Short mmCIF file of C-alpha atoms in Angstrom, two decimals:
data_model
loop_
_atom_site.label_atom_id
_atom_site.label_comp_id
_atom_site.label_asym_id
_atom_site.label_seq_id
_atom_site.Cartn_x
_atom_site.Cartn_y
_atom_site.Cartn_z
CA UNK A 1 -7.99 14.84 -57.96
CA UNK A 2 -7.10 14.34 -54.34
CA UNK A 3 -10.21 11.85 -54.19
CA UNK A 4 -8.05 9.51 -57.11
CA UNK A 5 -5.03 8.98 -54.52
CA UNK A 6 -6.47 6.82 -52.57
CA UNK A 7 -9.31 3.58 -53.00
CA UNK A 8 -11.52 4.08 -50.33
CA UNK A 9 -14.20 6.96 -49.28
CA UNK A 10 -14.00 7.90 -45.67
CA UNK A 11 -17.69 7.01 -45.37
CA UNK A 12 -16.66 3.31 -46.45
CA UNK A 13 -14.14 3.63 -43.84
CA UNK A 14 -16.53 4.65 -41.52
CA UNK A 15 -18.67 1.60 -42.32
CA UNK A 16 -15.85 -1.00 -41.66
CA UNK A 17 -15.24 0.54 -38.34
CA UNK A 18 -19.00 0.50 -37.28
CA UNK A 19 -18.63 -3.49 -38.34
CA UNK A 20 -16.02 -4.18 -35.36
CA UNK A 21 -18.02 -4.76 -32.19
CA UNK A 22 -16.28 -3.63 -28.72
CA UNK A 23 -14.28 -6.73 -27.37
CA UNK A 24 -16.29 -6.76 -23.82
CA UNK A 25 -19.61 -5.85 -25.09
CA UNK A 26 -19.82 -7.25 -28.77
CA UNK A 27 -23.54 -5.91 -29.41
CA UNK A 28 -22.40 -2.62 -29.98
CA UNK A 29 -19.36 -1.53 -31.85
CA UNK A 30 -16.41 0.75 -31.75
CA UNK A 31 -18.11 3.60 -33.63
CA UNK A 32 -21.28 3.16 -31.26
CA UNK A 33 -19.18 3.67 -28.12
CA UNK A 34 -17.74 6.56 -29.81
CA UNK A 35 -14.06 5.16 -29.15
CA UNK A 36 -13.36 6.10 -32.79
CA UNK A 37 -13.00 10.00 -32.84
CA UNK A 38 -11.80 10.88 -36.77
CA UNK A 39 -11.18 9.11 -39.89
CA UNK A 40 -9.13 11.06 -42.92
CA UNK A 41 -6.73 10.53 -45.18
CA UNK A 42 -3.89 12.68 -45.55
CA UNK A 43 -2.10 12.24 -48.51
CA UNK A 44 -2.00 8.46 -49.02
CA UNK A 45 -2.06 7.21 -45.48
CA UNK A 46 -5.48 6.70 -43.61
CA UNK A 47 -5.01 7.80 -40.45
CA UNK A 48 -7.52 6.54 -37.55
CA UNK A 49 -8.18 9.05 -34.26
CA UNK A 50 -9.26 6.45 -31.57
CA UNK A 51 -9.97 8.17 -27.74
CA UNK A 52 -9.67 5.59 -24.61
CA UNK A 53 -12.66 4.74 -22.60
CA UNK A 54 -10.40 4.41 -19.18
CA UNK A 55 -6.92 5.37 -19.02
CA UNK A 56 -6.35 1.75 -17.99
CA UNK A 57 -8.72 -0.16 -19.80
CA UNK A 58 -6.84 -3.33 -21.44
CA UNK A 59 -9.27 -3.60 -23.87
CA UNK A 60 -7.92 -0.62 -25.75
CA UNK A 61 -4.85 -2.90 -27.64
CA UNK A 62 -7.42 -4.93 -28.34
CA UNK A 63 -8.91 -2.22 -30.00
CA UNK A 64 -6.36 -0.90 -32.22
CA UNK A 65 -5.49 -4.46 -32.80
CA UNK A 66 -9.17 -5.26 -34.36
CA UNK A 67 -8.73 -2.09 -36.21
CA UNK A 68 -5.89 -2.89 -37.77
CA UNK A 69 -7.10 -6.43 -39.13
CA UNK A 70 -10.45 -5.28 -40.37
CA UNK A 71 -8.39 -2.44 -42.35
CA UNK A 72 -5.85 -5.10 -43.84
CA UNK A 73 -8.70 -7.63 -44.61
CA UNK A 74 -10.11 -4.35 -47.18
CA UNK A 75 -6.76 -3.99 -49.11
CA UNK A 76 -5.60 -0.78 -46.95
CA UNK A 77 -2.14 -1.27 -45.76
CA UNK A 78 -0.97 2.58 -45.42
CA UNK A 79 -2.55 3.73 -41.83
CA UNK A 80 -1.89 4.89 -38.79
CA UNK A 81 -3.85 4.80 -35.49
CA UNK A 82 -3.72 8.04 -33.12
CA UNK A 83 -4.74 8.05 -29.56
CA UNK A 84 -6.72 11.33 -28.73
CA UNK A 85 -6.92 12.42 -24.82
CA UNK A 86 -9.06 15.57 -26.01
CA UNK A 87 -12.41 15.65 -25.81
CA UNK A 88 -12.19 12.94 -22.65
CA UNK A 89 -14.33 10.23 -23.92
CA UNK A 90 -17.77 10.41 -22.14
CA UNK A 91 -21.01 8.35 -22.29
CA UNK A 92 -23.14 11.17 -23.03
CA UNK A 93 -21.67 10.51 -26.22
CA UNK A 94 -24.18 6.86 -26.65
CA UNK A 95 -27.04 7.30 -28.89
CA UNK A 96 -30.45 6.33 -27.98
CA UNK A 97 -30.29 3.38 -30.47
CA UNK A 98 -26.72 2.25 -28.56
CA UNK A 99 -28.47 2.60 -24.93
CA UNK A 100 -31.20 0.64 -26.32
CA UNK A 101 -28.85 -2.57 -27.47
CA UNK A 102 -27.09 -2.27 -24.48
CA UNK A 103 -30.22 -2.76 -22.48
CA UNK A 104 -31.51 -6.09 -24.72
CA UNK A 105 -27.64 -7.45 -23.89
CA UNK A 106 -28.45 -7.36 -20.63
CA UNK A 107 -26.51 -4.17 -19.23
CA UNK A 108 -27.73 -1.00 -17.66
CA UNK A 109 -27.59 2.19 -19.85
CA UNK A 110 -26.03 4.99 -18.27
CA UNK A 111 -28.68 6.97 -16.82
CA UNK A 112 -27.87 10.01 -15.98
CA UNK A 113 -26.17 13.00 -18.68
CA UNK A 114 -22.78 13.61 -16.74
CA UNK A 115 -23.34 17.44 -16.02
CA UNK A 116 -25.03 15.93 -13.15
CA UNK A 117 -23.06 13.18 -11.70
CA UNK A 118 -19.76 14.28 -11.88
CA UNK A 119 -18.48 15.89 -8.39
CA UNK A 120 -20.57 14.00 -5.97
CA UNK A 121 -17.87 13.03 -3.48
CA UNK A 122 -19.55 11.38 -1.15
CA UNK A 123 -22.06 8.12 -1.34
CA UNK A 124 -23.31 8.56 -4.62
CA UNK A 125 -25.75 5.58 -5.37
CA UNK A 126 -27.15 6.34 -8.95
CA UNK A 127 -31.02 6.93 -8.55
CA UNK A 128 -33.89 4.75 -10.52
CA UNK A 129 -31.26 2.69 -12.70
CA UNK A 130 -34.24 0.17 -13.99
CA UNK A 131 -33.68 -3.29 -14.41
CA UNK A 132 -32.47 -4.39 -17.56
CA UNK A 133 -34.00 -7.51 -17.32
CA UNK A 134 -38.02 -7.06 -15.33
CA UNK A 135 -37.73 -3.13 -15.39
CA UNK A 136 -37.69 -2.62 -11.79
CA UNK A 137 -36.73 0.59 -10.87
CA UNK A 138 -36.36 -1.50 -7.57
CA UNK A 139 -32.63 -1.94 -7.34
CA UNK A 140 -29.42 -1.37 -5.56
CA UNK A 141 -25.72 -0.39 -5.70
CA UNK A 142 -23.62 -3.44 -4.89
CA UNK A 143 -20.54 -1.84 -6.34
CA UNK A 144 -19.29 1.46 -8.12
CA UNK A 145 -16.50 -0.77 -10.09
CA UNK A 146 -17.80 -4.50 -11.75
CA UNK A 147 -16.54 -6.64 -14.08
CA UNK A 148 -14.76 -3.85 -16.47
CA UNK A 149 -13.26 -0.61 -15.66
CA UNK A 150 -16.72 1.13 -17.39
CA UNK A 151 -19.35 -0.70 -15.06
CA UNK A 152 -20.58 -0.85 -12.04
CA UNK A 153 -22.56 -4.11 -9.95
CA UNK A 154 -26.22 -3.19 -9.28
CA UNK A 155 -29.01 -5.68 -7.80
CA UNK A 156 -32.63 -5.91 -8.37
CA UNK A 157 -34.50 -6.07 -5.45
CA UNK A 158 -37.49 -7.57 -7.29
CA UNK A 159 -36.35 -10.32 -9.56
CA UNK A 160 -33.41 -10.63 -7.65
CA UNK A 161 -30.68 -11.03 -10.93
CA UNK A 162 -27.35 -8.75 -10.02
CA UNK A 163 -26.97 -6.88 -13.23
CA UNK A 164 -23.87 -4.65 -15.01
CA UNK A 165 -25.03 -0.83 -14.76
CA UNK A 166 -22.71 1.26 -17.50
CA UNK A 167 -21.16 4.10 -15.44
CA UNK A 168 -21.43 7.94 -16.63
CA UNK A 169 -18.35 9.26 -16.93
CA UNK B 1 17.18 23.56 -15.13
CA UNK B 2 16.01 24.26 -18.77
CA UNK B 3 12.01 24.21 -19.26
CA UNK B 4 12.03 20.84 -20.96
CA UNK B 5 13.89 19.24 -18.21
CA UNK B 6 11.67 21.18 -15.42
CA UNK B 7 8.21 19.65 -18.01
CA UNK B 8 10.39 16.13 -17.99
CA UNK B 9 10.90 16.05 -13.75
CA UNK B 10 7.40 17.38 -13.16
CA UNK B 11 5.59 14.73 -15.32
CA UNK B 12 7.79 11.97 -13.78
CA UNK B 13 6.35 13.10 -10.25
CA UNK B 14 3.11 12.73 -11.60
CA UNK B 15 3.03 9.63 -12.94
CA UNK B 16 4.98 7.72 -10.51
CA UNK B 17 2.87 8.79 -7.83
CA UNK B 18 0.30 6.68 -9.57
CA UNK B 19 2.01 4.31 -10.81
CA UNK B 20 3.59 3.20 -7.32
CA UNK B 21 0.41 3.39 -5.42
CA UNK B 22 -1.34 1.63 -8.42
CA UNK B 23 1.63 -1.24 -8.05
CA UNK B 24 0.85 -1.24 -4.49
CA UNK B 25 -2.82 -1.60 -4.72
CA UNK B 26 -2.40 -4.53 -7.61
CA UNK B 27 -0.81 -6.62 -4.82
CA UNK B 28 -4.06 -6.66 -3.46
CA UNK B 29 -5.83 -8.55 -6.25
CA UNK B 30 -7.11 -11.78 -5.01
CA UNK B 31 -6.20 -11.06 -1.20
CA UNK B 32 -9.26 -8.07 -0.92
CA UNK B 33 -11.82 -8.88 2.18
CA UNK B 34 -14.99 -9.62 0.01
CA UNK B 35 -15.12 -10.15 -3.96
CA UNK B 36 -16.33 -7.15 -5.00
CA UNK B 37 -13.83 -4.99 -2.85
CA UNK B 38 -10.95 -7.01 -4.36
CA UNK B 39 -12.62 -6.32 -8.00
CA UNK B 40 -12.90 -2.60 -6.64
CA UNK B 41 -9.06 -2.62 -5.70
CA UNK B 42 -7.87 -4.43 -8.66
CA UNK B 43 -9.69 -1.44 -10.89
CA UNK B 44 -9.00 1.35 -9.12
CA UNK B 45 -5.28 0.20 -9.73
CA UNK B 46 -5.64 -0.44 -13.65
CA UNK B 47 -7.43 3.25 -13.51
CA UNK B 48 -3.99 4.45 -11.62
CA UNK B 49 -1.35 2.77 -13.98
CA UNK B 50 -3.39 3.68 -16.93
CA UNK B 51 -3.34 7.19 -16.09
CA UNK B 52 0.41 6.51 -15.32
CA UNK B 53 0.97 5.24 -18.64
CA UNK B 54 -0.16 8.24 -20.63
CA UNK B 55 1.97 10.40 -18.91
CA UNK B 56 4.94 8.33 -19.70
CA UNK B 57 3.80 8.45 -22.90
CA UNK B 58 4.64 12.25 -22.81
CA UNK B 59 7.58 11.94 -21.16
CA UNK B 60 9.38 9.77 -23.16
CA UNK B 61 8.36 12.01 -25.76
CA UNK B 62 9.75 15.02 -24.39
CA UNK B 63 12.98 13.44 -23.19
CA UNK B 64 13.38 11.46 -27.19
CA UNK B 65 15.83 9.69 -28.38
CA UNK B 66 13.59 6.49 -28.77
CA UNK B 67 12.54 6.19 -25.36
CA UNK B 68 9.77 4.72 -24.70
CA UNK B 69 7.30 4.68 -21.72
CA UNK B 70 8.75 1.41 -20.78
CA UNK B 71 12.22 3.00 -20.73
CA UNK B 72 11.04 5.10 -17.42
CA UNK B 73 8.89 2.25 -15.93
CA UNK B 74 11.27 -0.49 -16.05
CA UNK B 75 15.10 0.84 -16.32
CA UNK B 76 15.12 3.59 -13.88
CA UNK B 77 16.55 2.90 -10.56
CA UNK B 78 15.21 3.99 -7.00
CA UNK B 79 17.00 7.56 -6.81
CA UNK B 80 15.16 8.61 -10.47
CA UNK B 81 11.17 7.83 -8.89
CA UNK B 82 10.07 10.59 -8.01
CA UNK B 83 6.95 9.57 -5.99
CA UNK B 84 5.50 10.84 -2.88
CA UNK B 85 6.31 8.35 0.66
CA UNK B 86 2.79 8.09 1.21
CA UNK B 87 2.23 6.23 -2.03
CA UNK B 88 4.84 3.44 -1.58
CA UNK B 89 4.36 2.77 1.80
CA UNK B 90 3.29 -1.53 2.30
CA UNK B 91 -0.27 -2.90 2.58
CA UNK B 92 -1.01 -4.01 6.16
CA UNK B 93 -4.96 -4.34 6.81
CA UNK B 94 -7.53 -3.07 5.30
CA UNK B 95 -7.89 0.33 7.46
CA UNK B 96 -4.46 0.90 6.38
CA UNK B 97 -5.09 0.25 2.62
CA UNK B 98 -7.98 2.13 2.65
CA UNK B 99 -6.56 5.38 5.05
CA UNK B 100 -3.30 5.51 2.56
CA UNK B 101 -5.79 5.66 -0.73
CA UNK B 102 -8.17 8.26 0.87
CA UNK B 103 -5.24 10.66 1.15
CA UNK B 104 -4.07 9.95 -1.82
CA UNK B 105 -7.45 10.37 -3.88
CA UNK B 106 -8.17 13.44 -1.85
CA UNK B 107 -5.32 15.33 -3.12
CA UNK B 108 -5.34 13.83 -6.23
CA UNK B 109 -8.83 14.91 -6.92
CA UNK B 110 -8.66 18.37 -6.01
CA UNK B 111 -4.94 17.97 -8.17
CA UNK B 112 -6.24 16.80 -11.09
CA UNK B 113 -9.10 19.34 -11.27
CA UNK B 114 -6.60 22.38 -11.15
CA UNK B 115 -4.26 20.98 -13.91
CA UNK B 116 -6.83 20.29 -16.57
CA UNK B 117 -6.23 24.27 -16.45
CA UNK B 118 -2.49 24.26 -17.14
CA UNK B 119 -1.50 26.05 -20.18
CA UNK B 120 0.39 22.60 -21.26
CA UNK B 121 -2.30 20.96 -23.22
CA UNK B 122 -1.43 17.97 -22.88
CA UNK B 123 -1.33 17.76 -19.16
CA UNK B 124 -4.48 19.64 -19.33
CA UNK B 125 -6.28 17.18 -21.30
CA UNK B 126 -4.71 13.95 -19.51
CA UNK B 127 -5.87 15.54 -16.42
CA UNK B 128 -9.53 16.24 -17.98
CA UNK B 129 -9.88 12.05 -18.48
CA UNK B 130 -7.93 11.35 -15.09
CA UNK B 131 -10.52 13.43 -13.15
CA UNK B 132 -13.65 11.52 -14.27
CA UNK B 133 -11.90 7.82 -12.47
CA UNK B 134 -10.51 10.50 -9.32
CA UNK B 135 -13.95 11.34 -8.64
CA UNK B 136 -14.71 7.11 -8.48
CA UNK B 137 -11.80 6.68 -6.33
CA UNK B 138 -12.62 9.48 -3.84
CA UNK B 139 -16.07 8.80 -3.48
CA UNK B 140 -14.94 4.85 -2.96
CA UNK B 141 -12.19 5.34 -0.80
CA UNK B 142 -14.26 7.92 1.29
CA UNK B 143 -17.01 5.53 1.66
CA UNK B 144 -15.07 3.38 3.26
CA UNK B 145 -13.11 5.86 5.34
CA UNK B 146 -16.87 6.59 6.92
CA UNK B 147 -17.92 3.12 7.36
CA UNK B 148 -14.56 2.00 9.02
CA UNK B 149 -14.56 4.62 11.49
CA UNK B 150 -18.15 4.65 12.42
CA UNK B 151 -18.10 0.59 12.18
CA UNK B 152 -17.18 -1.52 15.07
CA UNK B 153 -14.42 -0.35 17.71
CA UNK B 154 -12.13 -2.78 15.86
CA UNK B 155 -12.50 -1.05 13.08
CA UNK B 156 -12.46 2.78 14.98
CA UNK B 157 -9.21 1.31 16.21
CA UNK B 158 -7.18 -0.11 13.52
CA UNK B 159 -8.23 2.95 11.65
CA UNK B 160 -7.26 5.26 13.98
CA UNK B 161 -4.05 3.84 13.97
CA UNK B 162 -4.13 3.92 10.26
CA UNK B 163 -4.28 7.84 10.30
CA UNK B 164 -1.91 7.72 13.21
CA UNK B 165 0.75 5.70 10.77
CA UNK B 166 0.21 7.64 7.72
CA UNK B 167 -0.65 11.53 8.53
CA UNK B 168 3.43 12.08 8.57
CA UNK B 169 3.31 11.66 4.62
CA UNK B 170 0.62 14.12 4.14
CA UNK B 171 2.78 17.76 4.26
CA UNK B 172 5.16 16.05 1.32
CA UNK B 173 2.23 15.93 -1.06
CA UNK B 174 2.10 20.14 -1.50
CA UNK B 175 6.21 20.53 -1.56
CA UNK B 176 7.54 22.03 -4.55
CA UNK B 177 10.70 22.65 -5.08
CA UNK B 178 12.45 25.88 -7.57
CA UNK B 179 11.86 24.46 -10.65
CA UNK B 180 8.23 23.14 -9.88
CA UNK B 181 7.72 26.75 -8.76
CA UNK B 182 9.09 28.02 -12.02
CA UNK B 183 6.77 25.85 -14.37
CA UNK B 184 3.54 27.13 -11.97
CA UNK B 185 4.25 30.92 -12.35
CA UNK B 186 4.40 29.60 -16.38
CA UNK B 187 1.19 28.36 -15.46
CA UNK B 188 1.75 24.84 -16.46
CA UNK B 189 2.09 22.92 -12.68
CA UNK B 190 -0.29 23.43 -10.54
CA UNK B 191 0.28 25.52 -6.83
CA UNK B 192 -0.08 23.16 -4.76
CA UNK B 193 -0.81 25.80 -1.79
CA UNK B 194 -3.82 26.86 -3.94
CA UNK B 195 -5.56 23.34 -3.54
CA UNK B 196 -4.55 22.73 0.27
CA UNK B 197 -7.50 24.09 1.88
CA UNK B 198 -9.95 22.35 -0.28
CA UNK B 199 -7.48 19.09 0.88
CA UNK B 200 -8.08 19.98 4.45
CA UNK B 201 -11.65 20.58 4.23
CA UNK B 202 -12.57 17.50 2.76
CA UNK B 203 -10.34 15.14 4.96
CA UNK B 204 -11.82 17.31 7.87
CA UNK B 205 -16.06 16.49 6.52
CA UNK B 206 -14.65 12.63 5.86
CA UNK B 207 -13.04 12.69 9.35
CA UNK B 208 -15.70 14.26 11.39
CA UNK B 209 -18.50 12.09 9.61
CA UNK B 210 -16.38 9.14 10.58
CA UNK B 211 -16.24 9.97 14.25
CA UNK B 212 -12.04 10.46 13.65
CA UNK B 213 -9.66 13.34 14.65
CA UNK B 214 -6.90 14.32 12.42
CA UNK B 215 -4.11 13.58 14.22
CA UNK B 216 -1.77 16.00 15.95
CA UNK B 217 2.04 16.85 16.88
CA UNK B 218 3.36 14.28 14.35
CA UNK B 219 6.70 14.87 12.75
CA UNK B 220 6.07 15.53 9.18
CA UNK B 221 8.28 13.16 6.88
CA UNK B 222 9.99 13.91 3.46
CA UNK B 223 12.23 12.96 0.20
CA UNK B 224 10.24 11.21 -2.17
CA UNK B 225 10.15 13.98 -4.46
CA UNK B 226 14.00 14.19 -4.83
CA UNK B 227 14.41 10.84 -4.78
CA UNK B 228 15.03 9.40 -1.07
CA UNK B 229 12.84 7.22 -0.30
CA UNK B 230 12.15 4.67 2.37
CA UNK B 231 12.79 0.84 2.58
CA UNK B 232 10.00 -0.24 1.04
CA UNK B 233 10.65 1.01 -2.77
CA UNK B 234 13.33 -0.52 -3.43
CA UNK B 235 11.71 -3.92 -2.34
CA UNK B 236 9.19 -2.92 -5.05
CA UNK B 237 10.80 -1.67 -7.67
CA UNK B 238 13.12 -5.05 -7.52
CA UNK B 239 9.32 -7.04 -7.96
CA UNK B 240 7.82 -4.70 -10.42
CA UNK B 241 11.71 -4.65 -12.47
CA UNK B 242 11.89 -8.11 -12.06
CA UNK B 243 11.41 -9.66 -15.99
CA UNK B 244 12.38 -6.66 -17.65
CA UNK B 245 15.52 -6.81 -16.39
CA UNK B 246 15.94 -10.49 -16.38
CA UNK B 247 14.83 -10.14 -20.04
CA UNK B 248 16.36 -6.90 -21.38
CA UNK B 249 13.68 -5.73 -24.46
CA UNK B 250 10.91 -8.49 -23.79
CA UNK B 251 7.96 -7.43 -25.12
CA UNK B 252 4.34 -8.84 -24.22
#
């Protein structure tokens, strides 16, 4: 009976929200960075959980605002978007398939499962970050922090291209 | 002091610790020494002010009546910040910059770890997503602790002086005052006396690695945490205020 209350099944909701890619990095999408944390419906009203990547990161607004349009343009007008601080969003979270796309856009998969990054406090150059664009595991740190709050600025030594690593956090 | 007031003050001190020094480092977007470092800076500020943000979130929460993180950002005057000295004191050089974030990040690290245990949860869990940027902001601040002081003698130098300058903020960062006291013995703030040595130790590896000497016989300086602050707040506050108040309710 519940099920007759509202249009849409949360897997079709699901499927919308897999559609909108992440503003920075459009190959992969909001599901795939596992910013979206919990779709249900509670009584009539959809309601969406959403977890930021970076406590600063602007591209959150755009976010919720992308989420909100794709949601209109299917008819469903009664939602509401909640920001989640727990679980902290981590990249150990990025399936294989996600690392993968990242890698043919041109970025860096994070390497490394968190466990064993986290806590290093002093120079912390990830090790063997290959290459996303020769392989070389020939490459260097330029930067800890690049062009977006989740990426760092790495150089290969061997075809010389600087390329964006994705940080673990 | 009721326990939603003492929750209301304590989150304040929080967040406008990193909300001033994240204010302060912004100033240094476009003007850091090499592109990368200015990129560095101009993150490591959006980290600060994000982190800021959701604890205004709370606050304005807790205190109701429609406020709104904004509220505490833009319509509170000098007196009501709540932030550390250290935090809002002006970028000079880059030593300077680099000394006054080092501190900061040290204790903030070491901070943030012990109140992702608090028995608020939602402290605890702001805390659990603030650590994960901390530990990028120590390690990059630290970095460059290291490389100034074991650079060139100019460097040693204005470093040195740096340290010199700043070390009269660093006792302020572990006061607490009755009320703070009462939320840690309810296990929600964190004892700041439980996380000094771990402070210390670290500032002493960073020191020693960098060939520096924590300075002695220096006054120790105080009031940001009730509210008395030095010059240099106001100045920013007046910036930082600026189109909010010259446009009461603008939104953008």
């Amino acid at each position: 009976m519940v099920k007759m209350l509202h249009s849409k099944e949360v897997s079709f909701i699901w499927d919308i929200l897999n559609e909108i890619p992440d503003p920075e990095i459009p190959v992969i999408s909001l599901v795939e960075l596992g910013v979206v944390r919990g779709v249900e419906w509670v009584d009539t009203q959809l309601q969406i959980t959403i977890t930021p990547t970076y406590s600063g990161c602007p591209a959150m607004r755009m976010m919720e605002m992308d989420i909100d349009q794709s949601l209109r343009k299917e008819g469903i007008l009664d939602f509401k978007i909640n920001m989640q601080y727990h679980p902290a969003w981590t990249t150990d979270w990025m399936s294989e398939s996600t690392k993968s796309k990242l890698k043919t856009y041109g970025i860096a998969p994070p390497q490394a499962h968190t466990k064993q990054r986290i806590g290093a406090l002093i120079s912390d150059a990830p090790n063997e970050v290959p290459c996303p664009q020769c392989n070389s595991v020939n490459t260097k740190l330029i930067s800890e922090f690049g062009s977006t709050a989740c990426k760092s600025l790495m150089k290969c030594n061997d075809c010389l291209e600087a390329f964006d690593y994705f940080k673990c956090i | 002091m009721n326990n939603q007031t003492s929750l209301f003050q304590y989150i304040l001190k929080i967040a406008d610790n990193q909300l001033i020094l994240g204010h302060r480092l912004s100033e240094q977007c476009s003007k850091g020494p090499f592109l990368e470092e200015d990129i560095a800076c101009s993150n490591i500020a959006l980290d600060l002010i994000g982190a800021a943000n959701s604890l205004y979130i709370y606050a304005a929460a807790i205190e109701g009546e429609n406020k709104t993180e904004d509220d505490l950002v833009f319509l509170r005057s000098e007196r009501a910040f709540k932030n550390v000295l250290l935090v809002e004191q002006p970028n000079t050089d880059f030593a300077y910059i680099m000394c006054r974030q080092f501190l900061f990040d040290t204790y903030d690290y070491f901070f943030q770890q012990a109140l992702q245990k608090s028995k608020d949860e939602t402290l605890a869990a702001i805390a659990a997503k603030t650590i994960k940027e901390s530990t990028y902001h120590l390690r990059h601040s630290g970095n460059w602790i290291i490389r100034l002081g074991d650079g060139t003698p100019e460097s040693n130098l204005r470093l040195k002086v740096a340290f010199t300058n700043l070390w009269c903020y660093v006792e302020e960062l572990f006061e607490q005052d009755a009320a703070e006291l009462d939320l840690v013995a309810q296990g929600i703030a964190v004892d700041t006396q439980s996380i000094k040595s771990q402070f210390n130790s670290h500032i002493a590896e960073i020191m020693q690695t960098a060939g520096m000497e924590i300075p002695t016989g220096i006054f120790m300086q105080s009031g940001g945490k009730k509210g008395v602050h030095t010059e240099h707040l106001g100045f920013l506050l007046a910036e930082m205020q600026s189109v909010h108040r010259s446009f009461p309710g603008v939104k953008w």
